[in-house]
Coordinates of C-alpha atoms and ligand atoms in Angstrom, one line a residue:
M129 CA 5.9 -11.4 31.7
P130 CA 4.7 -10.8 28.2
A131 CA 2.7 -13.7 26.9
K132 CA 5.0 -14.5 24.0
E133 CA 8.2 -14.6 26.0
K134 CA 6.5 -17.0 28.5
L135 CA 5.3 -19.3 25.8
N136 CA 8.8 -19.6 24.5
T137 CA 10.4 -20.3 27.8
I138 CA 7.7 -22.8 29.0
A139 CA 7.9 -24.9 25.9
L140 CA 4.2 -26.1 26.2
P141 CA 2.8 -29.0 24.4
K142 CA 1.2 -27.0 21.6
Q143 CA -2.4 -28.1 21.9
D144 CA -2.7 -28.6 25.7
H145 CA -5.3 -26.2 26.7
E146 CA -5.2 -27.1 30.3
I147 CA -1.6 -26.5 30.8
L148 CA -2.0 -23.2 28.8
A149 CA -4.9 -22.2 31.1
A150 CA -2.7 -22.8 34.1
S151 CA 0.2 -20.7 32.5
N152 CA -1.9 -17.6 32.1
I153 CA -1.5 -17.2 28.4
T154 CA -4.7 -18.7 27.2
E155 CA -6.4 -15.7 25.6
E156 CA -4.1 -14.8 22.9
Y157 CA -3.2 -18.5 22.1
L158 CA -6.7 -19.8 22.1
E159 CA -8.0 -16.7 20.2
M160 CA -5.5 -17.7 17.5
Q161 CA -6.5 -21.2 17.5
Y162 CA -10.1 -20.4 17.2
I163 CA -9.2 -18.1 14.2
F164 CA -7.1 -20.7 12.8
S165 CA -9.7 -23.5 13.1
S166 CA -12.4 -21.3 11.7
I167 CA -10.6 -21.4 8.3
H168 CA -10.6 -25.1 8.3
P169 CA -7.0 -26.4 8.5
N170 CA -6.3 -29.9 7.1
S171 CA -5.9 -33.0 9.3
N172 CA -2.2 -32.1 9.9
N173 CA -3.5 -28.8 11.4
E174 CA -2.0 -26.9 8.4
L175 CA -3.6 -24.3 6.2
S176 CA -2.9 -23.8 2.5
V177 CA -2.0 -20.3 1.4
S178 CA -4.8 -20.3 -1.1
R179 CA -7.4 -21.2 1.6
F180 CA -6.0 -18.4 3.8
W181 CA -6.5 -15.9 0.9
K182 CA -10.0 -17.1 0.3
A183 CA -10.9 -16.6 3.9
L184 CA -9.4 -13.1 3.9
T185 CA -11.1 -12.2 0.6
R186 CA -14.5 -13.2 2.2
T187 CA -13.9 -10.5 4.8
G188 CA -13.3 -7.8 2.1
I189 CA -9.6 -7.5 2.7
L190 CA -8.3 -7.9 -0.9
H191 CA -4.9 -9.0 -2.3
D192 CA -3.9 -5.5 -3.5
D193 CA -4.6 -3.9 -0.1
P194 CA -1.4 -2.0 0.7
R195 CA -1.7 -3.0 4.3
L196 CA -0.8 -6.6 3.3
N197 CA 2.5 -5.9 1.8
S198 CA 4.7 -7.3 4.6
L199 CA 2.2 -10.3 4.9
K200 CA 2.7 -11.0 1.1
S201 CA 6.4 -10.9 1.3
Y202 CA 6.3 -13.3 4.3
L203 CA 4.0 -15.6 2.4
S204 CA 6.2 -15.4 -0.8
N205 CA 9.3 -16.3 1.3
I206 CA 7.6 -19.5 2.4
S207 CA 5.8 -20.2 -0.7
S208 CA 6.8 -23.0 -3.3
G209 CA 5.0 -21.1 -6.0
D210 CA 1.8 -23.1 -5.7
E211 CA -0.6 -21.6 -3.3
D212 CA -2.6 -24.8 -3.0
Q213 CA 0.5 -26.8 -2.0
T214 CA 2.2 -24.2 0.2
M215 CA 1.1 -24.9 3.9
I216 CA 1.2 -22.6 6.8
T217 CA 1.5 -24.1 10.3
F218 CA -0.4 -22.8 13.2
E219 CA 2.8 -21.2 14.7
Q220 CA 3.5 -19.5 11.4
F221 CA -0.2 -18.4 11.2
R222 CA 0.0 -17.0 14.7
E223 CA 3.1 -15.1 14.0
L224 CA 1.6 -13.7 10.8
I225 CA -1.7 -12.7 12.4
N226 CA 0.0 -11.1 15.5
Q227 CA 1.9 -8.8 13.3
N228 CA -1.0 -7.7 11.3
A229 CA -4.0 -6.0 13.1
I230 CA -6.1 -5.6 10.0
V231 CA -5.8 -9.4 9.1
R232 CA -6.4 -10.3 12.7
N233 CA -9.5 -8.2 13.0
A234 CA -10.9 -9.2 9.7
L235 CA -10.7 -12.9 10.5
K236 CA -12.1 -12.2 14.0
G237 CA -15.0 -10.5 12.4
T238 CA -14.5 -7.2 14.1
L239 CA -14.3 -4.8 11.0
S240 CA -17.1 -2.3 10.3
I241 CA -19.3 -4.9 8.4
P242 CA -18.6 -8.1 10.2
A243 CA -20.8 -10.3 7.9
F244 CA -19.2 -8.8 4.8
S245 CA -19.9 -11.7 2.4
D246 CA -23.6 -11.6 3.2
F247 CA -23.6 -7.9 2.6
C248 CA -21.9 -8.5 -0.8
G249 CA -24.6 -11.0 -1.6
D250 CA -27.1 -8.5 -1.2
I251 CA -25.3 -5.9 -3.4
E252 CA -24.9 -8.5 -6.1
E253 CA -28.6 -9.1 -5.9
I254 CA -29.3 -5.4 -6.4
Y255 CA -26.9 -5.2 -9.2
L256 CA -28.5 -8.1 -11.1
E257 CA -31.9 -6.5 -10.6
T258 CA -31.0 -3.0 -11.7
K259 CA -28.8 -4.2 -14.6
K260 CA -31.9 -4.9 -16.7
N261 CA -32.9 -1.2 -16.5
K262 CA -32.3 0.3 -19.9
D263 CA -34.0 3.7 -19.3
G264 CA -32.1 7.0 -20.0
E265 CA -29.7 8.2 -22.5
V266 CA -25.9 8.8 -22.3
A267 CA -24.7 12.4 -22.4
T268 CA -24.1 13.6 -25.9
Y269 CA -22.8 17.1 -25.6
I270 CA -19.2 15.7 -26.4
P271 CA -18.4 12.8 -28.7
Q272 CA -16.3 11.1 -26.0
L273 CA -19.3 10.6 -23.7
A274 CA -21.8 10.0 -26.6
R275 CA -19.6 7.1 -27.8
V276 CA -19.4 5.2 -24.3
N277 CA -21.0 1.8 -24.2
P278 CA -24.4 2.6 -22.5
D279 CA -24.4 -0.8 -21.0
Y280 CA -21.4 -0.4 -18.9
Y281 CA -22.4 -1.0 -15.3
A282 CA -20.1 -1.1 -12.1
I283 CA -20.7 -1.1 -8.4
S284 CA -17.9 -0.9 -5.9
V285 CA -17.9 -0.5 -2.1
C286 CA -15.2 0.2 0.4
T287 CA -15.8 0.4 4.2
I288 CA -13.9 2.7 6.5
D289 CA -11.9 -0.4 7.5
G290 CA -11.0 -0.9 3.8
Q291 CA -13.3 -3.9 3.2
R292 CA -13.9 -3.9 -0.5
F293 CA -16.1 -5.5 -3.1
S294 CA -16.8 -4.7 -6.8
I295 CA -19.0 -6.1 -9.4
G296 CA -19.5 -5.4 -13.1
D297 CA -17.2 -3.3 -15.1
S298 CA -15.3 -2.0 -12.1
E299 CA -11.9 -2.0 -13.9
E300 CA -13.1 0.2 -16.7
R301 CA -12.1 3.8 -16.5
F302 CA -14.5 6.8 -16.8
C303 CA -14.1 10.6 -16.5
L304 CA -15.1 12.1 -13.2
Q305 CA -17.0 15.1 -14.7
S306 CA -19.0 16.6 -11.8
T307 CA -17.9 14.0 -9.3
S308 CA -14.6 15.9 -9.3
K309 CA -16.4 18.9 -7.7
P310 CA -16.6 17.7 -4.0
I311 CA -12.9 17.1 -4.0
T312 CA -12.0 20.5 -5.7
Y313 CA -14.1 22.2 -2.9
C314 CA -12.2 20.2 -0.2
L315 CA -8.9 21.4 -1.7
A316 CA -10.1 25.0 -1.6
H317 CA -11.5 24.5 1.9
E318 CA -8.3 22.9 3.2
E319 CA -6.2 25.8 1.8
F320 CA -8.3 28.7 2.7
G321 CA -10.9 27.6 5.4
E322 CA -14.6 27.8 5.5
E323 CA -15.0 31.5 6.0
Y324 CA -12.9 32.6 3.0
V325 CA -14.2 29.9 0.7
H326 CA -17.9 30.9 1.4
L327 CA -17.1 34.6 0.8
H328 CA -17.0 33.4 -2.8
V329 CA -19.6 30.6 -3.1
G330 CA -22.9 29.9 -1.4
R331 CA -24.2 26.6 0.2
E332 CA -27.7 26.6 -0.9
P333 CA -29.2 24.3 -3.5
S334 CA -29.9 26.2 -6.7
G335 CA -33.0 24.4 -7.6
Q336 CA -32.0 24.6 -11.3
K337 CA -29.9 22.8 -13.9
F338 CA -26.2 22.3 -13.1
N339 CA -25.1 24.7 -15.7
E340 CA -27.9 27.2 -15.4
I341 CA -26.8 30.8 -15.8
T342 CA -27.9 32.0 -12.4
L343 CA -26.3 33.4 -9.3
N344 CA -27.6 33.9 -5.8
N345 CA -28.8 37.3 -4.5
K346 CA -25.2 38.2 -3.5
G347 CA -24.1 37.6 -7.1
L348 CA -22.3 34.3 -6.0
P349 CA -22.7 30.8 -7.3
H350 CA -25.3 29.0 -5.2
N351 CA -23.0 26.2 -4.1
P352 CA -19.7 24.4 -5.0
L353 CA -21.3 21.3 -6.5
I354 CA -22.8 23.0 -9.7
N355 CA -20.6 24.3 -12.5
A356 CA -20.6 28.0 -11.4
G357 CA -19.6 27.0 -7.9
A358 CA -16.9 24.5 -9.0
I359 CA -15.4 27.0 -11.4
M360 CA -15.2 29.3 -8.3
S361 CA -13.3 26.5 -6.3
C362 CA -10.9 26.2 -9.2
A363 CA -10.4 30.0 -9.3
L364 CA -9.6 29.9 -5.6
I365 CA -7.0 27.1 -5.6
N366 CA -5.5 28.2 -8.9
N367 CA -5.2 31.8 -8.1
K368 CA -1.8 33.3 -9.1
K369 CA -0.2 29.8 -9.2
D370 CA 1.2 27.7 -11.9
T371 CA -1.8 25.7 -13.3
A372 CA 0.4 22.8 -14.0
D373 CA 1.6 22.6 -10.3
V374 CA -2.0 22.9 -9.1
F375 CA -3.2 20.2 -11.4
E376 CA -0.5 17.9 -10.2
K377 CA -1.6 18.5 -6.6
V378 CA -5.3 17.7 -7.6
M379 CA -4.0 14.4 -9.2
D380 CA -2.0 13.6 -6.2
T381 CA -4.9 14.2 -4.0
W382 CA -7.2 11.8 -5.9
K383 CA -4.4 9.3 -5.7
R384 CA -4.0 9.6 -2.0
L385 CA -7.8 9.4 -1.6
S386 CA -7.9 6.1 -3.5
G387 CA -5.3 4.4 -1.6
G388 CA -2.3 5.1 -3.9
K389 CA -4.0 4.1 -7.3
K390 CA -3.0 6.5 -9.9
P391 CA -5.9 8.4 -11.7
G392 CA -5.7 8.8 -15.5
F393 CA -6.4 11.9 -17.6
N394 CA -8.5 11.8 -20.6
N395 CA -7.1 14.3 -23.0
S396 CA -9.8 14.0 -25.7
V397 CA -12.4 14.7 -23.1
Y398 CA -10.4 17.7 -22.0
Q399 CA -10.1 18.9 -25.6
S400 CA -13.8 18.4 -26.2
E401 CA -14.8 20.1 -23.0
R402 CA -12.7 23.1 -24.0
G403 CA -14.1 23.1 -27.5
T404 CA -17.8 23.2 -26.4
A405 CA -17.3 25.6 -23.4
D406 CA -19.6 28.4 -24.3
R407 CA -21.8 27.9 -21.4
N408 CA -19.1 27.6 -18.9
F409 CA -17.4 30.7 -20.3
A410 CA -20.7 32.6 -20.0
L411 CA -21.0 31.5 -16.4
A412 CA -17.5 32.6 -15.7
Y413 CA -18.0 36.1 -17.3
F414 CA -21.3 36.5 -15.5
M415 CA -19.5 35.8 -12.1
R416 CA -16.7 38.2 -13.1
E417 CA -19.3 40.9 -13.8
N418 CA -20.8 40.3 -10.4
K419 CA -17.3 40.5 -8.9
G420 CA -17.5 37.2 -7.4
F421 CA -13.9 36.0 -8.1
P422 CA -10.9 36.7 -6.0
E423 CA -8.6 39.4 -7.4
H424 CA -6.2 38.3 -10.1
T425 CA -8.4 35.5 -11.4
N426 CA -7.5 34.6 -14.9
I427 CA -10.8 33.4 -16.5
V428 CA -9.3 31.3 -19.3
D429 CA -6.7 29.5 -16.9
T430 CA -9.5 28.9 -14.4
L431 CA -11.8 27.3 -16.9
E432 CA -9.1 25.2 -18.5
F433 CA -8.2 24.0 -15.0
Y434 CA -11.9 23.2 -14.3
F435 CA -12.0 21.2 -17.7
Q436 CA -9.0 19.2 -16.6
C437 CA -10.6 18.3 -13.3
C438 CA -13.6 17.1 -15.2
S439 CA -11.4 15.0 -17.5
I440 CA -9.5 12.9 -14.6
E441 CA -10.3 9.2 -15.0
V442 CA -10.8 6.7 -12.3
D443 CA -12.5 3.3 -12.0
A444 CA -15.4 2.3 -9.7
D445 CA -13.1 0.6 -7.2
M446 CA -11.1 3.8 -6.9
L447 CA -14.0 6.1 -6.6
S448 CA -15.4 3.9 -3.8
I449 CA -12.2 4.2 -1.9
V450 CA -12.4 8.0 -2.3
A451 CA -16.0 7.9 -1.0
A452 CA -14.8 5.7 1.9
S453 CA -12.1 8.3 2.7
L454 CA -14.9 10.8 3.0
A455 CA -16.9 8.5 5.1
N456 CA -13.7 8.1 7.3
M457 CA -13.5 11.9 7.9
G458 CA -10.6 12.4 5.5
I459 CA -8.4 9.5 6.2
C460 CA -7.9 6.8 3.4
P461 CA -8.8 3.5 4.9
L462 CA -6.1 1.6 2.9
T463 CA -3.2 3.8 3.9
G464 CA -4.1 5.7 7.0
D465 CA -3.3 8.8 5.1
R466 CA -5.0 11.9 6.4
V467 CA -5.8 13.8 3.2
F468 CA -8.4 16.3 4.6
S469 CA -9.3 17.6 8.0
P470 CA -12.5 16.5 9.6
K471 CA -14.0 20.0 9.3
T472 CA -13.3 20.1 5.5
V473 CA -15.0 16.8 5.1
Q474 CA -17.9 17.6 7.3
N475 CA -18.6 20.7 5.3
C476 CA -18.3 18.7 2.0
L477 CA -20.7 16.1 3.1
S478 CA -23.2 18.7 4.2
L479 CA -23.1 20.1 0.7
M480 CA -23.2 16.8 -0.9
S481 CA -26.4 16.0 1.2
S482 CA -28.2 19.2 0.1
C483 CA -26.7 19.8 -3.4
G484 CA -25.0 16.7 -4.8
M485 CA -27.6 15.4 -7.1
Y486 CA -28.4 18.5 -9.3
D487 CA -31.9 19.4 -9.1
Y488 CA -32.9 16.1 -7.7
S489 CA -31.0 16.8 -4.5
G490 CA -34.1 17.5 -2.3
E491 CA -35.7 14.3 -3.6
F492 CA -32.6 12.3 -3.0
A493 CA -32.1 13.7 0.5
F494 CA -35.7 12.7 1.2
T495 CA -35.7 9.2 -0.2
I496 CA -32.0 8.1 0.2
G497 CA -30.8 10.4 3.0
L498 CA -27.1 10.1 2.2
P499 CA -24.5 12.6 0.9
A500 CA -23.8 11.8 -2.7
K501 CA -22.4 13.4 -6.0
S502 CA -23.1 12.5 -9.6
G503 CA -21.5 13.2 -12.9
V504 CA -22.6 13.4 -16.5
S505 CA -20.4 10.5 -17.3
G506 CA -22.8 8.3 -15.3
A507 CA -20.7 8.3 -12.2
L508 CA -22.1 8.5 -8.7
M509 CA -20.4 8.4 -5.4
V510 CA -22.4 7.9 -2.2
V511 CA -21.0 8.3 1.3
I512 CA -22.3 6.6 4.4
P513 CA -20.5 8.4 7.2
N514 CA -18.6 6.2 9.6
V515 CA -19.4 3.1 7.6
G516 CA -18.0 3.5 4.0
G517 CA -18.6 4.6 0.5
F518 CA -20.2 3.3 -2.8
A519 CA -19.3 4.1 -6.3
V520 CA -21.8 3.4 -9.1
W521 CA -21.1 3.9 -12.8
A522 CA -23.6 3.5 -15.4
P523 CA -23.7 6.0 -18.3
R524 CA -27.4 6.2 -19.1
L525 CA -28.7 9.4 -17.5
D526 CA -32.2 10.6 -16.6
K527 CA -33.6 14.0 -17.6
I528 CA -31.9 15.7 -14.7
G529 CA -28.5 14.3 -15.5
N530 CA -28.2 11.6 -12.9
S531 CA -27.2 7.9 -13.6
V532 CA -30.5 6.0 -13.9
K533 CA -29.1 2.8 -12.5
G534 CA -27.1 4.7 -9.9
V535 CA -30.4 6.3 -8.5
E536 CA -32.2 3.0 -8.7
F537 CA -29.3 1.2 -6.9
C538 CA -29.5 3.7 -4.2
K539 CA -33.3 3.2 -3.7
K540 CA -32.9 -0.6 -3.5
L541 CA -29.9 -0.3 -1.1
I542 CA -31.9 2.0 1.2
G543 CA -35.0 -0.3 1.0
K544 CA -32.8 -3.2 2.4
Y545 CA -30.3 -1.4 4.8
N546 CA -30.9 1.3 7.5
F547 CA -28.4 3.6 5.9
H548 CA -30.8 6.6 5.5
K549 CA -29.6 9.5 7.8
Y550 CA -33.0 9.3 9.8
D551 CA -33.4 5.5 9.8
N552 CA -32.3 5.7 13.4
V553 CA -35.5 7.4 14.5
I554 CA -37.6 4.4 13.4
N555 CA -35.7 1.3 14.4
D556 CA -38.5 -1.0 13.8
G557 CA -36.1 -3.8 12.9
I558 CA -37.4 -4.1 9.3
K559 CA -34.3 -2.8 7.6
K560 CA -31.0 -4.7 8.1
D561 CA -28.1 -3.1 10.0
P562 CA -24.7 -4.7 8.5
R563 CA -22.8 -2.8 11.2
L564 CA -24.0 -5.4 13.8
K565 CA -22.6 -8.9 14.4
K566 CA -25.3 -11.2 13.1
Y567 CA -27.3 -11.8 16.3
E568 CA -25.9 -8.9 18.3
S569 CA -29.2 -7.0 17.8
K570 CA -31.1 -9.8 19.6
T571 CA -29.3 -9.2 22.8
N572 CA -25.8 -9.5 24.5
N573 CA -23.0 -11.9 23.6
I574 CA -24.3 -14.9 25.4
M575 CA -27.6 -14.5 23.6
S576 CA -25.7 -14.1 20.4
L577 CA -24.1 -17.5 21.0
I578 CA -27.5 -19.1 21.9
W579 CA -29.1 -17.7 18.8
A580 CA -26.2 -18.9 16.7
A581 CA -26.6 -22.4 18.2
T582 CA -30.4 -22.3 17.7
Y583 CA -29.9 -21.5 14.0
G584 CA -27.0 -24.0 13.5
D585 CA -24.8 -21.1 12.5
I586 CA -21.4 -22.6 13.0
E587 CA -19.5 -19.8 11.4
E588 CA -21.0 -17.3 13.8
I589 CA -20.1 -19.5 16.7
H590 CA -16.5 -19.6 15.5
R591 CA -16.6 -15.8 15.3
L592 CA -18.0 -15.4 18.8
E593 CA -15.4 -17.9 20.1
A594 CA -12.6 -15.9 18.5
N595 CA -13.9 -12.9 20.4
G596 CA -13.5 -14.7 23.7
I597 CA -17.0 -16.0 24.4
D598 CA -17.1 -19.1 26.6
L599 CA -19.1 -21.9 24.8
N600 CA -20.4 -23.1 28.2
A601 CA -22.0 -19.7 28.9
A602 CA -25.6 -20.0 29.9
D603 CA -28.4 -17.4 30.0
Y604 CA -30.4 -16.5 33.0
D605 CA -32.4 -19.6 32.8
G606 CA -29.3 -21.7 32.6
R607 CA -29.8 -22.6 28.9
T608 CA -26.6 -23.1 27.0
A609 CA -25.7 -23.3 23.4
L610 CA -25.7 -27.1 23.6
H611 CA -29.4 -27.0 25.1
L612 CA -30.6 -24.9 22.2
A613 CA -28.7 -26.8 19.5
A614 CA -30.0 -30.1 20.9
A615 CA -33.5 -28.7 21.1
E616 CA -33.5 -27.6 17.6
G617 CA -32.0 -30.8 16.3
R618 CA -28.9 -29.2 14.9
V619 CA -26.7 -32.2 14.7
E620 CA -23.6 -30.5 13.2
T621 CA -23.6 -27.8 15.8
V622 CA -24.0 -30.4 18.6
E623 CA -21.1 -32.2 17.1
Y624 CA -19.0 -29.1 16.9
L625 CA -19.8 -28.1 20.5
L626 CA -18.8 -31.6 21.6
V627 CA -15.6 -31.6 19.8
K628 CA -14.9 -28.3 21.5
G629 CA -15.3 -30.0 24.8
V630 CA -18.3 -28.3 26.2
N631 CA -20.0 -29.7 29.3
I632 CA -22.4 -32.3 28.0
N633 CA -24.9 -32.2 31.0
P634 CA -25.4 -28.6 31.9
M635 CA -28.7 -28.2 33.8
D636 CA -31.0 -25.4 33.2
R637 CA -33.2 -24.0 35.9
W638 CA -35.8 -26.6 35.3
S639 CA -33.1 -29.2 35.8
G640 CA -33.2 -30.0 32.1
T641 CA -30.1 -31.3 30.2
P642 CA -29.5 -31.0 26.4
L643 CA -30.3 -34.8 26.1
M644 CA -33.8 -34.2 27.5
D645 CA -34.3 -31.3 25.0
A646 CA -33.2 -33.6 22.1
Q647 CA -35.6 -36.3 23.3
R648 CA -38.5 -33.9 23.7
G649 CA -37.9 -32.6 20.1
N650 CA -37.6 -36.3 18.9
H651 CA -34.3 -35.5 17.3
K652 CA -33.0 -39.1 17.0
Q653 CA -29.4 -38.3 15.6
V654 CA -28.8 -35.7 18.4
V655 CA -30.1 -38.1 21.1
E656 CA -27.7 -40.9 19.8
L657 CA -24.8 -38.5 19.6
L658 CA -25.4 -37.1 23.1
I659 CA -25.8 -40.7 24.7
A660 CA -22.6 -41.8 23.0
N661 CA -20.7 -39.0 24.5
G662 CA -22.1 -39.4 28.0
G663 CA -25.3 -37.5 27.8
K664 CA -27.8 -38.1 30.7
Ligands
LIG719 N1 -18.0 19.0 -17.9 C1 -19.4 19.2 -17.7 C2 -19.7 20.6 -17.7 O1 -18.9 21.4 -17.2 C3 -19.8 18.5 -16.5 C4 -20.6 18.5 -15.6 C5 -21.3 17.5 -15.0 O2 -20.9 16.3 -14.7 N2 -22.5 17.9 -14.7 O3 -20.7 21.1 -18.3

């Protein structure tokens, strides 16, 4: 019999764990209780809607996430309008969570970055350190870029489970410029496949400026991520078609990649790009002379389409979701929409790894070791495959044309976290791995519990409980969480474990009890607490 049905027919006293245990439905029910209590309900065992939102936001699942639509309508049905005053009972909570896998996993701490708020704390720290950097100059080749406030700075991150965090000017829009190029390439790849696309464009870094008038020894652009190559991608997808229709498809693709948020279009940027386009025209004619374009290519249409792609506007939050869709092999984490095939994304990431940062690409691959793409607007997207994506926007550029703060941010991120492609060959434990549960790297689940007890980390104990760990579990020496919490004098943790009803006198293999540990450590409060509860 399914658990839910059984619960309804047995009409159990709600809190009675023993009857629950006998009735075979413990796991789901208890798991829900663990999750519920980890959000700290009030003394009536009810949770305010605002507290619920706070807990969810800490996991990185944000209010505007399209996966929360049905949850939001449920909450608005029971809401009195005041989220502090509207209470959710345990049964309502349970119903809510059972219907929503993303919320359940978020609160259980099983999303890609389990300790998400710690991770965001580190990002914020890097943001504040790098914010001071005033090096570099904004791009001045068109007035629209020259006029941008050089101090704008935004960082956004989105994981492949759609956990999001933004700091700084993350709601200001900026034009994509060259960060449009990977997506234009993906569109061409998706439509024509690898073989055909690379009959027209190489896949080698050029070693020169992004708009250098140079082609490879076959007379083709070096790669799709510099101007000549991006113009070629545009020629492929625009060939013999109505440019307006193709551009609509491009806009729609950006929208799908950013979880349904509509990109904008900056017409003045477009007009300026068109008006200062000699270099790009020269590149296009040079490619035509070398017979690089597919038949029927109209140079003017192709270039106008290219300028339009550069003039699309997004904010950092959106760009990070796009980067996360690439990290997620073409599926948008917020909608589950498969926008590109895995092969298209794999090839795009390979190119971003070798050619995404202009003629700093080799240096970036060496020091940062992640696929990325920058643009002259100061935009930078960085992909951490199977983990998530970052967007950084800071308009001051270095001599090569990359965002100064963007590059500095990446260096600091890689200094802290083992995201470099080859960090896995070192594994000396110096850099953090946010993909792991806090203590998982130390050893298995029981050890995680024991470590958490040792450090008095009650939040982590909650998380482990929610994942079904028995709080009475002992290691091979018979040491339990209570032994360790007592030995370290962690009063609150001992209290917490006692409330949870753990065995108060477990014996380790030296016949030691938690009380003996507390006495040995001279932890008076813990000793009193244990004795008062029957400790021997
Ligand atoms: N629109 C610019 C150009 O084509 C942009 C390129 C860039 O971001 N490097 O020259």
